Short mmCIF file of N, CA and C in Angstrom, two decimals:
data_model
loop_
_atom_site.label_atom_id
_atom_site.label_comp_id
_atom_site.label_asym_id
_atom_site.label_seq_id
_atom_site.Cartn_x
_atom_site.Cartn_y
_atom_site.Cartn_z
N UNK A 763 7.96 -9.09 8.92
CA UNK A 763 7.59 -8.77 7.33
C UNK A 763 8.38 -9.52 6.17
N UNK A 764 9.96 -9.79 6.87
CA UNK A 764 10.99 -10.63 6.08
C UNK A 764 10.02 -12.01 5.73
N UNK A 765 9.48 -12.75 7.05
CA UNK A 765 8.86 -13.77 6.85
C UNK A 765 7.90 -13.88 5.52
N UNK A 766 7.00 -12.82 5.58
CA UNK A 766 5.87 -13.07 4.83
C UNK A 766 6.34 -13.02 3.05
N UNK A 767 7.25 -11.95 3.13
CA UNK A 767 7.75 -11.80 1.63
C UNK A 767 8.44 -13.26 1.29
N UNK A 768 9.04 -13.67 2.20
CA UNK A 768 9.70 -15.06 1.88
C UNK A 768 8.73 -15.95 1.62
N UNK A 769 7.85 -15.88 2.17
CA UNK A 769 6.67 -16.99 1.83
C UNK A 769 5.92 -16.55 0.38
N UNK A 770 5.88 -15.26 0.12
CA UNK A 770 5.17 -14.72 -0.99
C UNK A 770 5.97 -15.45 -2.04
N UNK A 771 7.44 -15.26 -1.98
CA UNK A 771 8.71 -15.58 -3.02
C UNK A 771 8.38 -16.93 -3.23
N UNK A 772 8.22 -17.74 -2.02
CA UNK A 772 8.32 -19.21 -2.24
C UNK A 772 6.68 -19.48 -2.95
N UNK A 773 5.58 -19.04 -2.99
CA UNK A 773 4.63 -19.21 -3.66
C UNK A 773 4.44 -18.66 -5.06
N UNK A 774 5.08 -17.82 -5.27
CA UNK A 774 5.49 -17.12 -6.77
C UNK A 774 6.25 -18.23 -7.56
N UNK A 775 7.27 -18.79 -6.77
CA UNK A 775 8.18 -19.92 -7.45
C UNK A 775 7.33 -21.26 -7.88
N UNK A 776 6.40 -21.40 -7.19
CA UNK A 776 5.33 -22.89 -7.05
C UNK A 776 4.51 -22.50 -8.44
N UNK A 777 4.31 -21.09 -8.83
CA UNK A 777 2.77 -20.81 -9.83
C UNK A 777 3.53 -20.92 -11.13
N UNK A 778 3.07 -21.57 -12.28
CA UNK A 778 3.49 -21.66 -13.54
C UNK A 778 2.48 -20.33 -14.46
N UNK A 779 3.26 -19.26 -14.16
CA UNK A 779 2.56 -17.80 -14.88
C UNK A 779 2.75 -17.95 -16.00
N UNK A 780 3.88 -18.51 -16.90
CA UNK A 780 3.67 -18.90 -18.23
C UNK A 780 2.72 -19.04 -18.82
N UNK A 781 2.05 -20.55 -18.31
CA UNK A 781 0.62 -20.98 -18.61
C UNK A 781 -0.57 -20.36 -18.48
N UNK A 782 -0.46 -19.77 -17.30
CA UNK A 782 -1.57 -18.72 -17.17
C UNK A 782 -1.74 -17.67 -18.07
N UNK A 783 -0.38 -17.11 -18.27
CA UNK A 783 -0.50 -15.99 -19.14
C UNK A 783 -0.82 -16.17 -20.21
N UNK A 784 -0.49 -17.28 -21.08
CA UNK A 784 -1.21 -17.88 -22.36
C UNK A 784 -2.28 -17.85 -22.66
N UNK A 785 -3.40 -17.84 -21.54
CA UNK A 785 -5.07 -17.75 -21.64
C UNK A 785 -5.22 -16.31 -21.74
N UNK A 786 -4.16 -15.25 -21.20
CA UNK A 786 -4.78 -13.85 -21.53
C UNK A 786 -5.86 -13.46 -22.47
N UNK A 787 -5.31 -13.51 -23.47
CA UNK A 787 -6.34 -13.02 -24.61
C UNK A 787 -7.62 -13.93 -24.74
N UNK A 788 -7.77 -14.74 -24.29
CA UNK A 788 -9.48 -15.52 -24.02
C UNK A 788 -9.79 -14.59 -22.67
N UNK A 789 -9.37 -14.42 -21.95
CA UNK A 789 -9.92 -13.76 -20.35
C UNK A 789 -10.11 -12.33 -21.20
N UNK A 790 -9.40 -11.41 -22.17
CA UNK A 790 -9.75 -10.24 -22.14
C UNK A 790 -11.20 -10.68 -23.39
N UNK A 791 -11.12 -11.53 -24.31
CA UNK A 791 -12.11 -11.64 -25.37
C UNK A 791 -13.18 -11.94 -24.53
N UNK A 792 -13.42 -12.94 -23.34
CA UNK A 792 -14.36 -13.17 -22.88
C UNK A 792 -15.17 -12.13 -21.91
N UNK A 793 -13.91 -11.32 -21.58
CA UNK A 793 -14.93 -9.86 -20.85
C UNK A 793 -15.50 -9.05 -22.21
N UNK A 794 -14.76 -8.81 -23.04
CA UNK A 794 -15.14 -8.17 -24.21
C UNK A 794 -16.75 -8.55 -24.73
N UNK A 795 -16.60 -10.03 -24.88
CA UNK A 795 -17.96 -10.24 -25.62
C UNK A 795 -18.79 -10.66 -24.60
N UNK A 796 -18.42 -10.16 -23.14
CA UNK A 796 -19.59 -10.50 -22.11
C UNK A 796 -20.66 -8.88 -21.86
N UNK A 797 -19.55 -7.87 -22.32
CA UNK A 797 -19.91 -6.25 -22.05
C UNK A 797 -20.76 -5.90 -23.38
N UNK A 798 -20.21 -6.74 -24.60
CA UNK A 798 -20.96 -6.30 -25.87
C UNK A 798 -22.25 -6.77 -25.74
N UNK A 799 -23.42 -5.55 -26.46
CA UNK A 799 -24.70 -5.96 -26.58
C UNK A 799 -25.41 -6.36 -27.68
N UNK A 800 -25.50 -7.95 -28.06
CA UNK A 800 -25.87 -8.32 -29.11
C UNK A 800 -27.10 -7.83 -29.40
N UNK A 801 -27.38 -7.72 -30.63
CA UNK A 801 -28.66 -7.53 -31.36
C UNK A 801 -28.63 -8.17 -32.65
N UNK A 802 -29.73 -8.59 -32.93
CA UNK A 802 -30.34 -9.05 -34.66
C UNK A 802 -29.50 -8.58 -35.47
N UNK A 803 -29.52 -6.99 -35.16
CA UNK A 803 -29.10 -6.23 -36.66
C UNK A 803 -27.59 -6.23 -36.66
N UNK A 804 -26.91 -7.03 -35.50
CA UNK A 804 -25.39 -6.78 -35.43
C UNK A 804 -25.01 -7.94 -36.32
N UNK A 805 -25.23 -8.00 -37.90
CA UNK A 805 -24.35 -9.14 -38.32
C UNK A 805 -22.98 -9.22 -38.11
N UNK A 806 -22.13 -8.40 -38.10
CA UNK A 806 -20.81 -8.58 -37.73
C UNK A 806 -20.14 -9.39 -36.68
N UNK A 807 -20.93 -9.19 -35.26
CA UNK A 807 -20.89 -9.65 -34.01
C UNK A 807 -21.11 -11.61 -34.66
N UNK A 808 -22.01 -11.56 -35.12
CA UNK A 808 -22.75 -12.69 -35.44
C UNK A 808 -21.86 -13.60 -36.36
N UNK A 809 -21.26 -12.67 -37.26
CA UNK A 809 -20.33 -13.48 -38.50
C UNK A 809 -19.00 -13.83 -37.08
N UNK A 810 -18.75 -13.38 -36.27
CA UNK A 810 -17.26 -13.26 -35.31
C UNK A 810 -17.79 -14.58 -34.65
N UNK A 811 -19.07 -14.75 -33.83
CA UNK A 811 -19.30 -16.11 -33.43
C UNK A 811 -19.26 -17.46 -34.24
N UNK A 812 -19.95 -17.24 -35.20
CA UNK A 812 -19.52 -18.48 -36.49
C UNK A 812 -18.52 -18.52 -36.67
N UNK A 813 -17.44 -17.69 -36.86
CA UNK A 813 -16.14 -18.17 -37.25
C UNK A 813 -15.81 -18.84 -35.98
N UNK A 814 -15.89 -18.06 -34.80
CA UNK A 814 -15.44 -19.25 -33.51
C UNK A 814 -16.08 -19.90 -33.31
N UNK A 815 -17.17 -20.59 -33.49
CA UNK A 815 -17.65 -21.86 -33.68
C UNK A 815 -16.94 -22.98 -34.54
N UNK A 816 -16.74 -22.01 -35.96
CA UNK A 816 -15.97 -22.95 -36.80
C UNK A 816 -14.67 -23.26 -36.57
N UNK A 817 -14.08 -22.71 -35.63
CA UNK A 817 -12.78 -22.42 -35.36
C UNK A 817 -12.37 -23.52 -34.29
N UNK A 818 -13.57 -23.78 -33.12
CA UNK A 818 -13.70 -24.84 -32.42
C UNK A 818 -13.80 -25.74 -32.73
N UNK A 819 -14.94 -26.13 -33.66
CA UNK A 819 -15.20 -27.57 -34.55
C UNK A 819 -13.94 -27.67 -35.09
N UNK A 820 -13.27 -27.05 -35.84
CA UNK A 820 -12.36 -27.34 -36.43
C UNK A 820 -10.85 -28.06 -35.59
N UNK A 821 -10.70 -27.36 -34.50
CA UNK A 821 -9.40 -27.83 -33.42
C UNK A 821 -10.39 -28.66 -32.85
N UNK A 822 -11.17 -28.84 -32.79
CA UNK A 822 -11.82 -30.25 -32.00
C UNK A 822 -11.76 -31.35 -33.23
N UNK A 823 -11.97 -31.31 -34.49
CA UNK A 823 -12.12 -32.23 -35.36
C UNK A 823 -10.55 -32.29 -35.82
N UNK A 824 -10.01 -31.63 -35.85
CA UNK A 824 -8.47 -31.96 -36.51
C UNK A 824 -7.36 -32.38 -35.64
N UNK A 825 -7.72 -31.99 -34.49
CA UNK A 825 -6.72 -32.50 -33.24
C UNK A 825 -6.71 -34.05 -32.87
N UNK A 826 -7.70 -34.63 -33.59
CA UNK A 826 -7.89 -36.11 -33.11
C UNK A 826 -6.95 -37.20 -34.07
#
């Protein structure tokens, strides 16, 4: 059991959890949008999607 615990600690030492945890908001937003039911009447969700696309375009365009 002690060998397994030591191996687990070595594995955790090699992982860069700070980088992974920086993307948790995207993960949760992806889950939320995968569960949300889109309809043509729901303009709010289309507005949020449009803002996301504009933000992604601005990021690509302004980061070069």
